[in-house]
Coordinates of C-alpha atoms in Angstrom, one line a residue:
M61 CA 0.0 0.0 0.0
V62 CA 1.4 3.4 -1.0
I63 CA 1.0 6.2 1.5
F64 CA 1.1 9.8 0.3
L65 CA 2.2 12.7 2.4
T66 CA 0.6 16.1 1.5
R67 CA 2.3 19.5 1.6
D68 CA 0.4 20.1 4.9
G69 CA 1.8 16.9 6.5
M70 CA -1.4 14.8 6.2
R71 CA -1.1 11.1 5.3
G72 CA -3.4 9.0 3.3
T73 CA -3.7 6.4 0.5
K74 CA -4.4 7.4 -3.1
T75 CA -7.9 6.0 -2.8
T76 CA -8.7 8.0 0.3
I77 CA -7.4 11.2 -1.1
H78 CA -9.3 10.6 -4.3
K79 CA -12.5 10.0 -2.3
Y80 CA -12.3 13.2 -0.3
M81 CA -11.4 15.3 -3.4
N82 CA -14.5 14.0 -5.2
K83 CA -17.1 13.8 -2.4
E84 CA -16.0 16.5 0.1
L85 CA -14.3 19.1 -2.1
Q86 CA -16.2 18.4 -5.3
L87 CA -13.0 18.3 -7.3
Y88 CA -12.9 16.3 -10.5
C89 CA -10.4 15.8 -13.2
I90 CA -10.7 17.4 -16.6
P91 CA -10.2 14.6 -19.2
A92 CA -7.7 15.3 -21.9
K93 CA -8.8 15.3 -25.5
K94 CA -7.2 12.8 -27.8
R95 CA -4.4 14.3 -29.9
P96 CA -3.5 13.3 -33.5
K97 CA -0.7 10.9 -34.0
Y98 CA 2.7 12.5 -34.7
F99 CA 5.0 11.4 -37.5
D100 CA 8.7 12.1 -37.6
G101 CA 9.6 14.9 -40.0
K102 CA 12.5 15.1 -42.3
K103 CA 15.6 16.2 -40.5
H104 CA 16.6 19.8 -41.2
E105 CA 18.9 21.5 -38.7
L106 CA 18.8 25.3 -39.0
F107 CA 20.6 25.4 -35.6
P108 CA 22.1 22.3 -33.9
N109 CA 20.1 20.5 -31.3
L110 CA 22.0 21.2 -28.1
L111 CA 19.6 19.7 -25.6
L112 CA 19.0 16.2 -27.1
Q113 CA 15.9 15.8 -24.8
N114 CA 18.0 16.5 -21.7
F115 CA 15.5 18.6 -19.6
N116 CA 17.5 18.4 -16.3
V117 CA 19.0 21.8 -15.8
E118 CA 20.3 23.0 -12.4
E119 CA 21.1 26.7 -12.8
K120 CA 18.4 29.2 -13.6
N121 CA 18.6 31.3 -16.7
T122 CA 20.9 28.9 -18.5
V123 CA 18.3 27.0 -20.7
W124 CA 15.0 28.5 -21.8
C125 CA 12.3 26.8 -24.0
T126 CA 9.9 28.8 -26.1
D127 CA 6.9 28.0 -28.3
F128 CA 3.5 29.2 -29.6
T129 CA 0.1 27.8 -28.9
Y130 CA -3.2 28.5 -30.6
I131 CA -6.2 29.8 -28.6
K132 CA -9.6 30.1 -30.1
G133 CA -10.8 33.6 -29.2
W134 CA -14.1 34.9 -28.0
D135 CA -15.1 35.8 -31.5
G136 CA -14.2 32.4 -33.0
K137 CA -10.9 33.6 -34.4
F138 CA -7.5 32.3 -33.3
Q139 CA -5.2 34.1 -31.0
Y140 CA -1.6 33.1 -30.4
N141 CA 0.3 32.8 -27.1
C142 CA 4.1 32.8 -27.0
S143 CA 5.6 31.7 -23.7
I144 CA 9.1 31.1 -22.4
L145 CA 9.9 28.5 -19.7
D146 CA 13.0 28.1 -17.6
L147 CA 14.0 24.4 -17.5
S148 CA 15.7 24.7 -14.1
D149 CA 12.5 25.3 -12.2
R150 CA 9.7 25.1 -14.9
S151 CA 8.7 28.7 -14.3
I152 CA 7.2 30.8 -17.0
V153 CA 9.5 33.9 -17.3
A154 CA 7.4 35.6 -20.0
T155 CA 4.1 35.2 -21.8
K156 CA 2.5 37.3 -24.5
I157 CA -0.6 37.0 -26.7
S158 CA -1.5 38.5 -30.1
R159 CA -3.8 38.1 -33.0
M160 CA -0.8 37.5 -35.3
M161 CA 1.9 34.8 -34.9
T162 CA 4.9 36.8 -35.9
S163 CA 8.6 37.0 -35.3
D164 CA 7.9 40.3 -33.6
L165 CA 5.7 38.5 -31.0
A166 CA 8.5 35.9 -30.4
K167 CA 11.1 38.7 -30.1
E168 CA 9.0 40.8 -27.7
T169 CA 8.4 37.8 -25.5
L170 CA 12.1 37.0 -25.4
E171 CA 13.0 40.6 -24.7
T172 CA 10.4 40.7 -21.9
A173 CA 11.8 37.6 -20.4
S174 CA 15.4 39.0 -20.5
L175 CA 14.4 42.3 -19.0
S176 CA 12.4 40.6 -16.2
Q177 CA 15.6 39.2 -14.7
K178 CA 17.7 41.1 -12.2
E179 CA 20.7 40.5 -14.5
R180 CA 20.5 39.8 -18.2
P181 CA 21.2 36.1 -18.7
K182 CA 24.7 35.3 -20.1
G183 CA 25.5 32.2 -22.2
L184 CA 21.7 31.4 -22.4
I185 CA 20.5 28.6 -24.6
L186 CA 17.1 29.1 -26.1
R187 CA 15.3 25.9 -27.4
S188 CA 12.6 26.2 -30.0
D189 CA 11.1 24.4 -32.9
H190 CA 11.8 25.2 -36.6
G191 CA 8.9 27.7 -36.8
S192 CA 9.6 30.6 -39.2
Q193 CA 9.2 33.1 -36.4
F194 CA 12.2 31.7 -34.5
A195 CA 14.2 31.2 -37.7
S196 CA 13.5 34.7 -39.0
Y197 CA 16.3 37.3 -39.5
N198 CA 14.6 39.6 -37.0
F199 CA 14.6 37.0 -34.2
T200 CA 18.0 35.4 -34.9
E201 CA 19.7 38.8 -35.1
Y202 CA 18.2 39.7 -31.7
C203 CA 19.6 36.4 -30.2
L204 CA 23.0 37.0 -31.8
K205 CA 23.3 40.5 -30.5
N206 CA 22.3 39.4 -27.0
E207 CA 24.6 36.4 -26.9
I208 CA 21.7 33.9 -26.9
T209 CA 22.5 30.5 -28.4
Q210 CA 19.6 29.0 -30.3
S211 CA 18.9 25.3 -30.2
M212 CA 16.5 23.5 -32.6
S213 CA 15.5 19.9 -33.1
K214 CA 14.3 18.1 -36.2
A215 CA 10.9 19.0 -37.5
G216 CA 7.9 16.8 -36.5
C217 CA 9.5 15.5 -33.3
P218 CA 7.2 16.5 -30.3
Y219 CA 9.4 14.8 -27.7
D220 CA 12.1 17.5 -28.0
N221 CA 9.4 20.1 -27.1
A222 CA 7.7 18.0 -24.4
V223 CA 8.1 20.5 -21.6
M224 CA 6.4 23.3 -23.5
E225 CA 3.7 21.1 -24.8
R226 CA 3.0 19.9 -21.2
Y227 CA 2.8 23.5 -20.0
F228 CA 0.4 24.6 -22.7
R229 CA -1.7 21.5 -22.1
T230 CA -2.0 22.3 -18.4
M231 CA -2.8 26.0 -19.1
K232 CA -5.6 25.1 -21.4
F233 CA -7.1 22.5 -19.1
E234 CA -6.9 24.7 -16.0
L235 CA -7.8 28.0 -17.6
I236 CA -8.7 28.3 -21.3
N237 CA -11.1 25.3 -21.4
R238 CA -12.9 26.2 -18.2
F239 CA -13.8 29.8 -18.6
E240 CA -15.2 32.1 -21.3
F241 CA -13.7 35.4 -22.2
S242 CA -15.6 38.3 -23.8
N243 CA -12.7 40.3 -25.3
D244 CA -8.9 40.2 -26.0
K245 CA -7.9 42.2 -23.0
Q246 CA -9.8 39.9 -20.7
L247 CA -8.1 36.8 -22.1
E248 CA -4.7 38.5 -21.9
T249 CA -5.2 39.5 -18.2
A250 CA -6.5 36.0 -17.3
I251 CA -3.4 34.3 -18.8
S252 CA -1.1 36.7 -17.0
E253 CA -2.8 36.2 -13.7
Y254 CA -2.8 32.4 -14.2
V255 CA 0.9 32.3 -15.0
F256 CA 2.3 34.8 -12.4
G257 CA -0.4 34.4 -9.7
W258 CA -1.1 30.7 -9.9
Y259 CA 1.3 28.6 -12.0
N260 CA 4.6 30.0 -10.8
Q261 CA 3.5 31.0 -7.3
I262 CA 1.1 28.4 -5.9
R263 CA 0.8 25.3 -8.2
P264 CA 3.1 22.5 -7.1
H265 CA 5.1 20.9 -10.0
A266 CA 6.1 17.2 -10.1
S267 CA 9.5 18.0 -11.7
N268 CA 10.3 20.2 -8.7
G269 CA 9.5 17.5 -6.1
Y270 CA 6.0 19.1 -5.8
K271 CA 7.4 22.5 -4.9
T272 CA 6.2 25.5 -6.8
P273 CA 8.4 27.0 -9.6
N274 CA 9.0 30.1 -7.4
E275 CA 10.0 28.0 -4.4
I276 CA 12.8 26.5 -6.5
R277 CA 13.7 29.7 -8.3
N278 CA 14.0 31.8 -5.1
A279 CA 15.7 29.1 -3.0

């Protein structure tokens, strides 16, 4: 029998904890939607793959991951969220949303992430996919000028981007799929509050030994 110890020091089996979450707290899981099968894409290295699916990073601001996700807006049209995650503690260091998925959005998100730190990261590795936004002259020049080393993996391989995919999946299950938004500003505010008020600050993360990203980052 496996006994779990909660953050508050309470002990109980998985079955007992599940029972009280359902019956007493009225908490239920949100089932995941099935995703389409992935097929490996043809290898095309614009930048070398420096991570090789090694997501264990000890020092903060040494390896960041970035990506876009689609969000269906209140008017039925898509909006695009660009986020940057620090692999050392799984914290989101910057997130921005726009009606256009452009290199400018990617660059602005990276610039916001860099400026949010007490000291500009040095020797930073930035992992992304082969999206045109990350491969554009505008974006690559910004990385070059700020001594940011880009790392990319082969197209069509979701495992190299598993950490970002996991974050976006969590954000959509806990926020986007549960609430309705009536305008762009409301959605933007909700995402910001979710990231910096809940995900980084309060939500325990399995990769952090069930500590919050900020607990690890500020240790």
